[in-house]
Short mmCIF file of C-alpha atoms in Angstrom, two decimals:
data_model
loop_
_atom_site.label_atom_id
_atom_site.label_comp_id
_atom_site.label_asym_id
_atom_site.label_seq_id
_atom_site.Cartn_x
_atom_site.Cartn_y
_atom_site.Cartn_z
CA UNK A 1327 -35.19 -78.06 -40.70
CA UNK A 1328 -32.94 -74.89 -39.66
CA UNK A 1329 -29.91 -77.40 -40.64
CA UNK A 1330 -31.62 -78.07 -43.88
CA UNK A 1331 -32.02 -74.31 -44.53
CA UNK A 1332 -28.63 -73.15 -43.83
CA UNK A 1333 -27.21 -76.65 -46.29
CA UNK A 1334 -29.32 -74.62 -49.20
CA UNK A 1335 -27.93 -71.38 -48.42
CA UNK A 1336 -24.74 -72.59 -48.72
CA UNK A 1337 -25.62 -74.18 -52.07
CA UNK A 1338 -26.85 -71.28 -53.23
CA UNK A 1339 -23.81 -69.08 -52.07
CA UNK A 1340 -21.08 -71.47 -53.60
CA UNK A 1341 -23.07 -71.17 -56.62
CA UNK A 1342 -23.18 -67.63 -57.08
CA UNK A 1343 -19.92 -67.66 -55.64
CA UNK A 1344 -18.16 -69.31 -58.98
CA UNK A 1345 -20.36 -67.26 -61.41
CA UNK A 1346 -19.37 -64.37 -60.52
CA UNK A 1347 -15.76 -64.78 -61.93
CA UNK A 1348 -13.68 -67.42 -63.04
CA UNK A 1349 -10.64 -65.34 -61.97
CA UNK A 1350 -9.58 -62.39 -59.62
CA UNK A 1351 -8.83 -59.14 -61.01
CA UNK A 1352 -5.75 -57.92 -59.15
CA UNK A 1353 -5.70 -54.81 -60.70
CA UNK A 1354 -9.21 -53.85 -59.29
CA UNK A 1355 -8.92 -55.59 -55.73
CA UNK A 1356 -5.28 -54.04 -54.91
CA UNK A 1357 -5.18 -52.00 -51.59
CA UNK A 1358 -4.63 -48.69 -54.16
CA UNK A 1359 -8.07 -49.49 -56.20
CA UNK A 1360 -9.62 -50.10 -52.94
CA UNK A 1361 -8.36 -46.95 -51.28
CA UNK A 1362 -9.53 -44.86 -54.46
CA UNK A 1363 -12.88 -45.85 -54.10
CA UNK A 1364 -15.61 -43.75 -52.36
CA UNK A 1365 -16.51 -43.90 -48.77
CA UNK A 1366 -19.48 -45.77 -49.55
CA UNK A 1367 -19.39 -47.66 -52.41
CA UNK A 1368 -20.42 -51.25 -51.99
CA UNK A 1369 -17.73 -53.13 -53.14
CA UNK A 1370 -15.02 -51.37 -51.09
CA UNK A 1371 -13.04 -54.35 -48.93
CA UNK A 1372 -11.38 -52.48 -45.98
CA UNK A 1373 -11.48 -52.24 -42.29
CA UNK A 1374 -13.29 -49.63 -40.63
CA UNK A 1375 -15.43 -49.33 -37.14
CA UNK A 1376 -18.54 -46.91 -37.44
CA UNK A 1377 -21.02 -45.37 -35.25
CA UNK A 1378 -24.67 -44.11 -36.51
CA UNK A 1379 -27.86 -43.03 -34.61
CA UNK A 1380 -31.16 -43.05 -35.55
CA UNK A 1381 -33.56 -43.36 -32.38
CA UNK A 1382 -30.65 -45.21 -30.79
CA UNK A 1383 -27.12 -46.12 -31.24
CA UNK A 1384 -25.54 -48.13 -33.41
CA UNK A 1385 -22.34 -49.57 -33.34
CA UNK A 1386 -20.74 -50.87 -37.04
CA UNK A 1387 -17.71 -52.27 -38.53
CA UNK A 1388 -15.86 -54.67 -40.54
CA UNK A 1389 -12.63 -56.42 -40.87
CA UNK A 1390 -10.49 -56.77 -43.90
CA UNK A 1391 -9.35 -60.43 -44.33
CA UNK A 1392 -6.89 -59.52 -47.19
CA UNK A 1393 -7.88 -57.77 -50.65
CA UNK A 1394 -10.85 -59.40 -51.39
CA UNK A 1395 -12.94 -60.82 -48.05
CA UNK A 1396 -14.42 -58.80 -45.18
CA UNK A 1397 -16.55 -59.74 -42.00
CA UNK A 1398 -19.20 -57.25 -41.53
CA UNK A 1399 -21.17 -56.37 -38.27
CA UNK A 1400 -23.22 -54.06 -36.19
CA UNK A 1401 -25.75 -54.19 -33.42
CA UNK A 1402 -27.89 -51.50 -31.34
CA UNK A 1403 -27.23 -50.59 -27.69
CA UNK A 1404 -29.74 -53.17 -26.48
CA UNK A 1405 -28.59 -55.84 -28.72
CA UNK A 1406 -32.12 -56.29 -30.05
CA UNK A 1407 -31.16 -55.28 -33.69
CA UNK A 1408 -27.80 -56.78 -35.31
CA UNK A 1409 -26.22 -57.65 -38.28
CA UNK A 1410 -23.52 -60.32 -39.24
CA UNK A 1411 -22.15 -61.26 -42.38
CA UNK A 1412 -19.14 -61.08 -44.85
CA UNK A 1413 -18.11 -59.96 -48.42
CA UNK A 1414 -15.90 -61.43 -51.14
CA UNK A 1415 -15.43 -59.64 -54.12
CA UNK A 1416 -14.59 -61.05 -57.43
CA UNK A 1417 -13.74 -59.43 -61.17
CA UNK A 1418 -17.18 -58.12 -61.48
CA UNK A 1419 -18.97 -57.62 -58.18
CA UNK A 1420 -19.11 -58.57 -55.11
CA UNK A 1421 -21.02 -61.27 -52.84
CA UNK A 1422 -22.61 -60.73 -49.60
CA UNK A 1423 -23.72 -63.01 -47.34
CA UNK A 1424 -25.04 -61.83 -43.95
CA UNK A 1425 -27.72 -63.09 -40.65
CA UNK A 1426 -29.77 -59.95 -39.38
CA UNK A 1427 -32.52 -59.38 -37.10
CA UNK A 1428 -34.97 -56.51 -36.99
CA UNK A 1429 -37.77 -55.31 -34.58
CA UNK A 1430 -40.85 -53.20 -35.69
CA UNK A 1431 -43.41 -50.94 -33.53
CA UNK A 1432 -45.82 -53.51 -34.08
CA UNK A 1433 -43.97 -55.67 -31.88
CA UNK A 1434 -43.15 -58.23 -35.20
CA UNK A 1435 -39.82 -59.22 -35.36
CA UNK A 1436 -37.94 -60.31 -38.40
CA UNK A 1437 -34.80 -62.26 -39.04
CA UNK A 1438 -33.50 -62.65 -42.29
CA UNK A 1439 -30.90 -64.94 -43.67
CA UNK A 1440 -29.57 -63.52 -46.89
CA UNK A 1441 -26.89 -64.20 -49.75
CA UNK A 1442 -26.84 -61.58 -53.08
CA UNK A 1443 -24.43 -59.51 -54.79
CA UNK A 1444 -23.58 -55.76 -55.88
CA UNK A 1445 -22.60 -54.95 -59.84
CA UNK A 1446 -21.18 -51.70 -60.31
CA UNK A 1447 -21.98 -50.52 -63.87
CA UNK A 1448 -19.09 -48.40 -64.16
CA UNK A 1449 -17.42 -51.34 -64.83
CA UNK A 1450 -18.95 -51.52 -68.43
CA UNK A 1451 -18.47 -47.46 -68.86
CA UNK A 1452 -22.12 -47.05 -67.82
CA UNK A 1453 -22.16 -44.14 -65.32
CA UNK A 1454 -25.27 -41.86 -66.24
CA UNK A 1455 -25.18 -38.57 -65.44
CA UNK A 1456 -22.22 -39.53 -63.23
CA UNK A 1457 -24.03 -41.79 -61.29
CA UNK A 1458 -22.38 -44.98 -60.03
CA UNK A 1459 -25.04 -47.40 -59.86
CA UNK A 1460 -24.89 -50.81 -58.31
CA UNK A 1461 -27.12 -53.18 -58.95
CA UNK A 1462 -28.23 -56.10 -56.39
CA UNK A 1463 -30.26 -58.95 -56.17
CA UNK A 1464 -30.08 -62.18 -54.17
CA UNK A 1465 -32.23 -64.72 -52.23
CA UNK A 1466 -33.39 -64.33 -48.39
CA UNK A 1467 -35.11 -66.68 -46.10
CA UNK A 1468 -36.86 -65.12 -43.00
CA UNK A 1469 -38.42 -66.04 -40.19
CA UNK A 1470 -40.16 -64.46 -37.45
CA UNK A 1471 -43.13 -63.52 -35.08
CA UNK A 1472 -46.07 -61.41 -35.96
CA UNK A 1473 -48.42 -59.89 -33.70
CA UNK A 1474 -51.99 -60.41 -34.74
CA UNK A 1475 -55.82 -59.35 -34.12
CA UNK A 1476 -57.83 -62.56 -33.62
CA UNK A 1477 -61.23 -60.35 -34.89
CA UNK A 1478 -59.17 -59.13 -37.78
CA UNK A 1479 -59.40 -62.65 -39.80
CA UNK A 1480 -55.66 -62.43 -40.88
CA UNK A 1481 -54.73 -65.12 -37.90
CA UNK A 1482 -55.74 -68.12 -39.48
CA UNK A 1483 -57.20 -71.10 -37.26
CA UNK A 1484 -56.95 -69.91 -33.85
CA UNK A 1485 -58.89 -69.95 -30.60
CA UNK A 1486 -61.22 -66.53 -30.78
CA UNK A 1487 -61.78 -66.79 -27.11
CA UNK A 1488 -57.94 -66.89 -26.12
CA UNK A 1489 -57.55 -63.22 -26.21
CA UNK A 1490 -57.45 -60.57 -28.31
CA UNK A 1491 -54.06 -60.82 -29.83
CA UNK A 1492 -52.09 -63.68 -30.99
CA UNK A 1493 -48.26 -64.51 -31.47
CA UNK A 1494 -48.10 -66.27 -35.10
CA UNK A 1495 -44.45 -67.51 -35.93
CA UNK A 1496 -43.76 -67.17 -39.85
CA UNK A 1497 -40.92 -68.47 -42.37
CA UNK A 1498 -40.96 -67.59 -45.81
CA UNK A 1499 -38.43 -67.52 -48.52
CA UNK A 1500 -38.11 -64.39 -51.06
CA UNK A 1501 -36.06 -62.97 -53.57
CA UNK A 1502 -34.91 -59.18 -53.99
CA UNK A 1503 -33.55 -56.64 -56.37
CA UNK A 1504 -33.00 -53.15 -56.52
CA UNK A 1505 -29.68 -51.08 -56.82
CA UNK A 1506 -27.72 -48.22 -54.73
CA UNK A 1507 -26.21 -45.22 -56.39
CA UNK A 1508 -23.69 -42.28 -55.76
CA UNK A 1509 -23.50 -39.14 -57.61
CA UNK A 1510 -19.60 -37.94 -56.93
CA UNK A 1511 -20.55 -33.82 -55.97
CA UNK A 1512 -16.89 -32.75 -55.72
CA UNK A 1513 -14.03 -34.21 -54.04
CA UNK A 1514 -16.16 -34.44 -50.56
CA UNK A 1515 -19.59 -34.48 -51.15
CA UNK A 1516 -21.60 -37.26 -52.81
CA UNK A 1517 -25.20 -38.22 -53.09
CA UNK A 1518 -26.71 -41.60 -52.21
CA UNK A 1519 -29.83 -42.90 -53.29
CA UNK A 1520 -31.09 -46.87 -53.21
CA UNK A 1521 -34.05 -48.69 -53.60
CA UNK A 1522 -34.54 -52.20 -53.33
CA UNK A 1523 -37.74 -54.65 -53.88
CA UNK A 1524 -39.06 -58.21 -52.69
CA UNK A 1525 -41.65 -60.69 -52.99
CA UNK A 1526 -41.64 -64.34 -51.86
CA UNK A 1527 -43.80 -67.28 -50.59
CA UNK A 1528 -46.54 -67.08 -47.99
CA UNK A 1529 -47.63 -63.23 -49.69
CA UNK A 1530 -44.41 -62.41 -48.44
CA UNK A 1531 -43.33 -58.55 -50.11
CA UNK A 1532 -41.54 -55.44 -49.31
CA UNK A 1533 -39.82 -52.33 -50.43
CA UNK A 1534 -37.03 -50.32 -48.86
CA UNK A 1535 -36.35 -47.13 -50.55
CA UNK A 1536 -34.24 -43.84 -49.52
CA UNK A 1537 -31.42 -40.98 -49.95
CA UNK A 1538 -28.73 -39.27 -48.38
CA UNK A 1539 -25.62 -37.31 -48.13
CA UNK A 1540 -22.61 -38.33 -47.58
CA UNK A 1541 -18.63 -36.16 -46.35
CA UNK A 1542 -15.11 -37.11 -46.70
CA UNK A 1543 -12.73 -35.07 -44.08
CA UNK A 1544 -9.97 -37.07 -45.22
CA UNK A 1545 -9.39 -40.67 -47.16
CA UNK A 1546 -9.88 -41.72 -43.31
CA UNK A 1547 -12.86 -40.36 -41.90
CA UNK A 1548 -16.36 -39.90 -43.27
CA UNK A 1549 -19.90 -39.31 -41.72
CA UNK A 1550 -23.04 -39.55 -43.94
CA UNK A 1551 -26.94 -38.50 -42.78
CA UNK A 1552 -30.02 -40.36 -44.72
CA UNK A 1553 -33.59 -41.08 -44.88
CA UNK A 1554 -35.18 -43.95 -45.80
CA UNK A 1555 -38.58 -45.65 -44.86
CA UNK A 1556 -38.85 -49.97 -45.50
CA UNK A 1557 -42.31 -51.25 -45.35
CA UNK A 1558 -43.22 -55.53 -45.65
CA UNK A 1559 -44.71 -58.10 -44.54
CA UNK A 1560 -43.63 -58.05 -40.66
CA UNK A 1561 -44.05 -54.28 -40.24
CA UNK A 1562 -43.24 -50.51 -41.27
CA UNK A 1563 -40.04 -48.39 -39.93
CA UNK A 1564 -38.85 -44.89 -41.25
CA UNK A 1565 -36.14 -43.31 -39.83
CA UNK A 1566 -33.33 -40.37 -40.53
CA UNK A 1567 -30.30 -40.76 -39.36
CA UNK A 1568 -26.56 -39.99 -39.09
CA UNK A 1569 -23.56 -42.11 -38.99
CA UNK A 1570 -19.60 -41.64 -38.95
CA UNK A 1571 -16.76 -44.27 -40.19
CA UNK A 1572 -13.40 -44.36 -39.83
CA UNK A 1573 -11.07 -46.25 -42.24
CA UNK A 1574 -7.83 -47.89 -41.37
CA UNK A 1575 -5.05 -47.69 -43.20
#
């Protein structure tokens, strides 16, 4: 079944892959556009190595294949939160692929297989109040455990008399959209904001919204701090936190 999964991501991913663009746009994906770019815009392809912290470390990065592809990655000092997955941007937008798991209070856990792609307006002269917006949307398919109260008649068929919780293992498959802007303050500072919605099979639904600042000390080094909250299905998590990148040249 897994095999089968992974044979339809890739499906899907070739196909959003080729209509995206028919051709690449050297002008835009040249190592000058890229290095023009903000610190955090989406569809920047370089390599960097970051660290962040909210409640715990976190240790980020990705690696520049050549203009347009990047490997992405980052996982938590116990390894019990990470994230894998690559980039490949194209004349308009860019296409992300990327494996991620996630742990809640609750004890749920959530991992999340997930292919979509980031539009920057800008590209059709639509920058709002000098907002760069990006647009996403794409496809995920999760899986994972959920922690549940046998008296609380959200377990399904289950032995009452086992004990008080159960251990339910979930899939579902859902689709997403929301977008992730940056409001240029001056040379250094910029504003962040995203938002992003879901809703799938099985009830499956979630939102992850929040904001946050971001600071360029040189074309090389930035550090950002943000809030967000995400709430779905497998659990709740808000956090603020703080996290520095480096670029290389």
């Amino acid at each position: 079944m897994l095999c089968d999964v992974f044979r339809s991501r890739a499906l899907i991913a070739a196909t959003l892959l080729l209509g995206s663009s028919l051709s690449w746009a050297n002008s835009q994906n040249s190592k000058e556009a890229q290095s023009q770019k903000l610190a955090e815009d989406p569809t920047k392809v370089v390599t960097q190595i970051g660290l962040g912290y909210a409640d715990e470390l976190k240790v980020s990065g990705s690696l520049s294949l050549d203009s347009v592809k990047k490997i992405n990655a980052s996982i938590n000092h116990d390894a019990s939160e990470w994230r894998l997955g690559g980039s490949w941007l194209f004349e308009l937008g860019i296409v992300n692929f990327s494996f991620r798991k996630k742990e809640f209070d609750s004890g749920n856990d959530q991992t999340s297989y997930s292919v979509g792609t980031f539009i920057p307006l800008s590209a059709f002269g639509i920058e709002p109040y000098g907002w760069q917006i990006f647009p996403m949307a794409g496809i995920t398919y999760n899986e994972g455990n959920v922690v549940c109260e046998v008296r609380s008649n959200e377990c399904g068929t289950v032995d009452p008399f086992s004990s008080d919780f159960v251990t339910l293992e979930t899939t579902n498959t859902a689709g997403y959209i929301g977008a992730f802007s940056i409001k240029p303050l001056s040379d250094r500072w910029n504003l962040l904001a995203f938002a992003i919605g879901s809703a799938g099979t099985d009830s499956y639904s979630g939102y992850f919204v929040g904001a946050g600042v971001g600071y360029s000390f040189t074309q090389q080094q930035s550090v950002s701090t943000y809030a967000y909250t995400q709430d779905n299905t497998y659990g709740t998590d808000s956090q603020l936190g703080l996290a520095y990148r480096y670029q290389f040249e």
